[in-house]
XYZ file of C-alpha atoms in Angstrom:
346
model
C -55.922 83.684 9.768
C -57.757 84.874 12.911
C -59.952 87.191 10.847
C -61.885 84.180 9.551
C -65.328 83.684 10.997
C -64.622 79.952 11.313
C -61.577 80.424 13.561
C -63.602 80.598 16.826
C -65.408 77.403 15.866
C -62.113 75.638 15.198
C -60.632 76.961 18.412
C -63.652 75.713 20.324
C -63.202 72.271 18.767
C -59.538 72.210 19.777
C -60.455 73.421 23.271
C -63.071 70.695 23.614
C -60.516 68.072 22.617
C -58.128 69.484 25.209
C -60.895 69.265 27.810
C -61.523 65.639 26.805
C -57.831 64.712 27.034
C -57.303 66.483 30.375
C -60.446 64.943 31.841
C -59.369 61.509 30.600
C -55.860 61.971 32.059
C -57.228 62.711 35.526
C -59.593 59.755 35.320
C -56.727 57.518 34.164
C -54.593 58.720 37.079
C -57.346 57.967 39.570
C -58.085 54.600 37.976
C -54.408 53.679 37.915
C -54.130 54.467 41.634
C -57.119 52.268 42.417
C -55.888 49.442 40.193
C -52.401 49.735 41.672
C -53.791 49.039 45.137
C -55.489 45.834 44.026
C -52.498 43.513 44.745
C -52.731 44.562 48.399
C -56.082 42.824 48.598
C -54.340 39.464 48.322
C -51.325 38.447 50.366
C -48.395 37.209 48.238
C -48.208 33.423 48.189
C -45.084 31.324 48.679
C -44.668 27.631 48.093
C -43.414 27.219 51.660
C -46.920 28.019 52.939
C -48.194 24.761 51.418
C -45.280 22.506 52.379
C -45.131 19.981 55.232
C -44.067 21.312 58.635
C -40.884 19.257 58.322
C -39.646 21.636 55.632
C -38.556 24.300 58.113
C -36.771 21.718 60.277
C -35.004 20.348 57.225
C -33.872 23.826 56.221
C -32.588 24.557 59.722
C -30.619 21.310 59.603
C -29.324 22.139 56.107
C -28.078 25.517 57.318
C -26.394 23.878 60.304
C -24.723 21.220 58.132
C -23.469 23.871 55.710
C -21.889 25.717 58.630
C -20.327 22.453 59.781
C -19.127 21.763 56.245
C -17.411 25.145 56.001
C -15.827 24.650 59.439
C -14.529 21.146 58.576
C -13.185 22.370 55.231
C -11.298 25.152 56.997
C -9.833 22.750 59.562
C -8.928 20.262 56.836
C -7.143 22.996 54.908
C -5.169 23.914 58.021
C -4.373 20.252 58.751
C -3.246 19.757 55.141
C -0.903 22.731 55.427
C 0.468 21.357 58.696
C 0.962 17.906 57.134
C 2.790 19.425 54.195
C 5.112 21.339 56.540
C 5.848 18.243 58.658
C 6.431 16.084 55.558
C 8.810 18.648 54.131
C 10.658 18.821 57.450
C 10.935 15.022 57.583
C 12.170 14.771 53.990
C 14.715 17.527 54.619
C 15.939 15.921 57.879
C 16.176 12.507 56.243
C 18.213 13.888 53.354
C 20.559 15.699 55.740
C 20.964 12.573 57.848
C 21.781 10.438 54.807
C 24.439 12.908 53.703
C 25.900 13.130 57.190
C 26.020 9.374 57.846
C 27.759 8.801 54.530
C 30.751 10.970 55.581
C 31.649 9.178 58.768
C 32.132 5.633 59.933
C 29.369 4.263 62.071
C 30.376 2.511 65.300
C 28.721 -0.292 67.229
C 29.504 1.435 70.499
C 26.443 3.343 71.472
C 28.469 5.595 73.815
C 30.655 6.687 70.946
C 27.751 7.167 68.568
C 25.420 9.382 70.617
C 24.975 11.871 67.760
C 23.791 9.096 65.453
C 21.208 8.038 67.994
C 20.119 11.647 68.536
C 19.642 12.253 64.833
C 17.748 8.972 64.491
C 15.386 9.965 67.325
C 14.825 13.329 65.652
C 13.903 11.609 62.374
C 11.587 9.236 64.216
C 9.895 12.220 65.880
C 9.386 13.919 62.503
C 8.019 10.687 61.070
C 5.614 10.364 64.001
C 4.448 13.965 63.508
C 3.962 13.282 59.813
C 1.848 10.231 60.555
C -0.225 12.139 63.120
C -0.815 14.854 60.533
C -1.941 12.258 57.994
C -4.327 10.729 60.549
C -5.747 14.170 61.354
C -6.303 14.952 57.661
C -7.903 11.561 57.043
C -10.221 12.029 60.048
C -11.259 15.486 58.837
C -11.837 14.159 55.314
C -14.073 11.460 56.778
C -15.987 14.062 58.798
C -16.349 16.214 55.668
C -17.616 13.250 53.640
C -20.134 12.358 56.351
C -21.297 15.983 56.485
C -21.683 16.164 52.700
C -23.665 12.934 52.636
C -25.945 14.112 55.447
C -26.363 17.474 53.695
C -27.254 15.765 50.403
C -29.819 13.584 52.183
C -31.511 16.600 53.804
C -31.480 18.501 50.493
C -33.215 15.557 48.805
C -35.818 15.590 51.544
C -36.262 19.343 51.067
C -36.803 18.885 47.309
C -39.327 16.140 47.955
C -41.253 18.341 50.381
C -41.175 21.246 47.881
C -42.380 18.982 45.074
C -45.184 17.759 47.307
C -46.298 21.358 47.937
C -46.055 22.423 44.284
C -49.526 21.277 43.228
C -51.292 22.965 46.150
C -49.241 26.124 45.612
C -50.063 26.303 41.890
C -53.763 25.767 42.623
C -53.719 28.584 45.181
C -51.899 30.900 42.766
C -54.486 30.031 40.105
C -57.335 31.001 42.416
C -55.557 34.164 43.565
C -54.845 35.313 40.005
C -58.461 34.685 39.118
C -59.679 36.721 42.104
C -57.358 39.634 41.261
C -58.464 39.477 37.632
C -62.090 39.419 38.739
C -61.460 42.563 40.785
C -59.829 44.226 37.776
C -62.713 43.158 35.557
C -65.263 44.423 38.078
C -63.555 47.834 38.063
C -62.895 48.145 34.326
C -65.952 46.544 32.737
C -68.630 48.959 34.063
C -66.795 52.069 32.734
C -66.419 50.300 29.401
C -70.134 49.548 29.263
C -70.965 53.137 30.209
C -68.535 54.373 27.549
C -70.195 52.184 24.930
C -73.620 53.567 25.949
C -72.321 57.140 25.748
C -70.918 56.545 22.262
C -74.179 55.022 21.102
C -76.627 57.467 22.706
C -74.911 60.716 23.709
C -72.637 61.718 20.854
C -74.869 64.718 20.090
C -74.987 65.914 23.698
C -73.609 69.333 24.552
C -71.536 67.635 27.250
C -70.006 65.223 24.762
C -66.403 66.554 25.292
C -66.534 65.391 28.920
C -68.206 62.142 27.897
C -65.536 61.663 25.228
C -62.896 62.026 27.930
C -64.643 59.298 29.912
C -64.699 57.087 26.805
C -60.950 57.616 26.322
C -60.403 56.706 29.983
C -62.520 53.542 29.685
C -60.718 52.368 26.541
C -57.295 53.054 28.074
C -58.248 51.264 31.275
C -59.515 48.220 29.413
C -56.518 47.790 27.120
C -53.787 48.872 29.567
C -55.074 47.914 33.009
C -56.997 44.744 32.159
C -55.882 43.054 28.937
C -52.130 42.832 29.804
C -53.041 41.206 33.138
C -55.221 38.464 31.763
C -54.272 35.198 33.518
C -52.349 32.959 31.174
C -53.249 29.434 32.332
C -51.264 27.988 29.472
C -52.553 30.593 27.027
C -56.152 29.334 27.082
C -57.599 32.445 28.699
C -55.683 34.859 26.482
C -56.625 33.020 23.304
C -60.234 32.680 24.447
C -60.460 36.407 25.222
C -58.855 37.193 21.880
C -61.382 35.000 20.082
C -64.309 36.613 21.945
C -63.056 40.157 21.284
C -62.442 39.363 17.622
C -65.888 37.780 17.275
C -67.619 40.732 18.963
C -65.614 43.252 16.937
C -66.293 41.354 13.728
C -69.986 41.176 14.569
C -70.257 44.938 14.976
C -68.148 45.593 11.881
C -70.396 43.312 9.822
C -73.485 45.015 11.237
C -72.002 48.419 10.479
C -71.195 47.344 6.930
C -74.713 45.981 6.425
C -76.208 49.196 7.821
C -73.998 51.227 5.531
C -74.991 49.187 2.475
C -78.651 49.419 3.486
C -78.344 53.182 3.785
C -76.644 53.304 0.414
C -79.468 51.328 -1.160
C -82.003 53.561 0.548
C -80.219 56.655 -0.715
C -80.079 55.222 -4.222
C -83.839 54.740 -4.108
C -84.438 58.372 -3.170
C -85.059 61.041 -5.713
C -82.244 63.350 -6.706
C -83.838 66.234 -4.796
C -84.136 64.161 -1.610
C -80.516 63.079 -1.824
C -79.388 66.667 -2.387
C -81.411 67.993 0.548
C -79.932 65.349 2.837
C -76.402 66.652 2.207
C -74.858 69.279 4.501
C -73.969 72.345 2.360
C -70.530 72.937 3.896
C -69.502 69.299 3.521
C -70.877 69.172 -0.022
C -68.977 72.316 -1.038
C -65.784 70.941 0.481
C -66.087 67.723 -1.536
C -66.886 69.611 -4.733
C -63.797 71.757 -4.182
C -61.852 68.501 -4.179
C -63.611 67.556 -7.460
C -65.594 64.793 -5.759
C -69.320 64.179 -5.923
C -70.910 64.908 -2.500
C -73.283 61.947 -2.827
C -71.334 59.036 -4.312
C -67.867 60.483 -3.549
C -66.568 59.589 -7.002
C -64.558 61.949 -9.159
C -66.507 64.534 -11.095
C -65.888 63.876 -14.772
C -66.326 66.034 -17.844
C -66.752 65.028 -21.466
C -64.637 67.292 -23.638
C -65.674 70.945 -23.248
C -68.920 70.092 -21.463
C -69.047 71.539 -17.942
C -71.122 69.067 -15.912
C -74.210 70.198 -14.073
C -74.888 66.665 -12.826
C -72.731 63.844 -11.478
C -72.241 61.348 -14.305
C -72.172 58.478 -11.785
C -75.229 59.041 -9.594
C -77.086 61.878 -11.356
C -76.846 64.318 -8.443
C -77.579 67.883 -9.503
C -74.559 70.102 -8.889
C -75.301 73.377 -10.723
C -78.411 75.181 -11.909
C -79.431 78.695 -12.974
C -80.336 81.523 -10.642
C -84.022 82.313 -11.015
C -83.256 86.040 -10.889
C -80.093 86.667 -12.898
C -79.822 83.334 -14.731
C -76.144 82.915 -13.748
C -74.879 79.363 -13.387
C -74.505 78.712 -9.676
C -73.751 75.869 -7.318
C -76.945 74.307 -5.992
C -75.436 74.158 -2.508
C -74.961 77.950 -2.353
C -77.711 79.373 -0.122
C -77.538 82.664 -2.061
C -76.683 83.577 -5.612
C -73.055 84.759 -5.809
C -74.005 87.489 -8.312
C -77.337 88.943 -7.268
C -77.664 87.538 -3.770
C -81.067 85.994 -4.383
C -81.873 83.232 -1.926
C -81.758 79.769 -3.374
C -85.294 79.012 -2.258
C -86.525 81.949 -4.347
C -84.493 80.938 -7.397
C-alpha cells in the first residue's frame, strides 16, 4: 500500500486533519476555562436579599419557637408518663383497698380502725398526685398549643415577606441571566464571525488546517457553550433564537441552491469542450470508474453492443482516438495508454 505515489498525499491529509482537531481541542479547552469563570462575574442571588428586614427577625423567632416547641413536647411526654404511673398506682391501691375492706368489718371507733384511716389517707394522696399530674399535663398542652399558634403566625408572616420579595428577586435574576448571556455572546459570537469569514474567504489558504481547527472550535463553542445556556424566559428567547437560526440557515441554503442551479444552467450553456476542460481529470476518472458521467453524474448507459463515447444524457465526450496510434482512449488521460503521446498532441 505504501508503495503508491498517492500515499504521502493521503497521509498529509490525515495529518492536517489531526492538526485541525488538536488545535481545536486546545482552543476548546481554553474557551471552556474562560466560559467557566463567567459565573464568578455575578454574585449568586437569593430571595432573602430582596425581602423586608423583618424577615431575619421572623426567622430568628421561628427558630426560637421551634426550640421551645421541642422542649415543651419533651416535658409533656415526661409529664404524661408520670401521670400514667400515678394513675396506675392509684387504681392499684384503690383495688387493693376495696378487696381489703370487704374482708373485715368496719368499726365506728376511729381508735380501733387506724389502718382504715391510714389506707384512706394513702388513697387520697395518690388521688391528689394524679390530679396534680393531670394539671401539669394540661398546662403543658396549653403551652404547646400557644407555641404552635405563635409559630404558625410567624411562619405566615415569613411566607408573606417571601412572597413580597419574589417579584423583585425574579426581576434581578432576569437581569443577571441576561448579563451572563451577554457575556457569553460577546465571547462566542466574534469567533463564530471570524470562522464564517475563514470558511468563505480562506478555504484555499495553505494554513487552512489551522483555520479549520479554529472553525471547529467556534462551532463547538457556539452550540455547546452558548445555545444550551440561552435564557428561557418562558421559552420566548429559545423559540425566537430557533426561529432566527432556522431563517438564517434556510436563507443560505436557498441561496446555495439558487447558485447551484445557476451554475448548472451556465454549465449547460457551455460547449462540450468547455465543460470537459472544467472537470478535474482525477475526479472525472474516479466517477467514470464508478460508471457515472463526470458532468451530469448520471449513470453511463449503453445501447446493446454499442460502447458509448459520449454521455447519452448531457453529450459529454468520454472517449476519442489517439492522434498517433488511433487507439480508443479516455479523453481525461493526459497521455495515450498505448503509445504515450500527449493528449494535446493527439
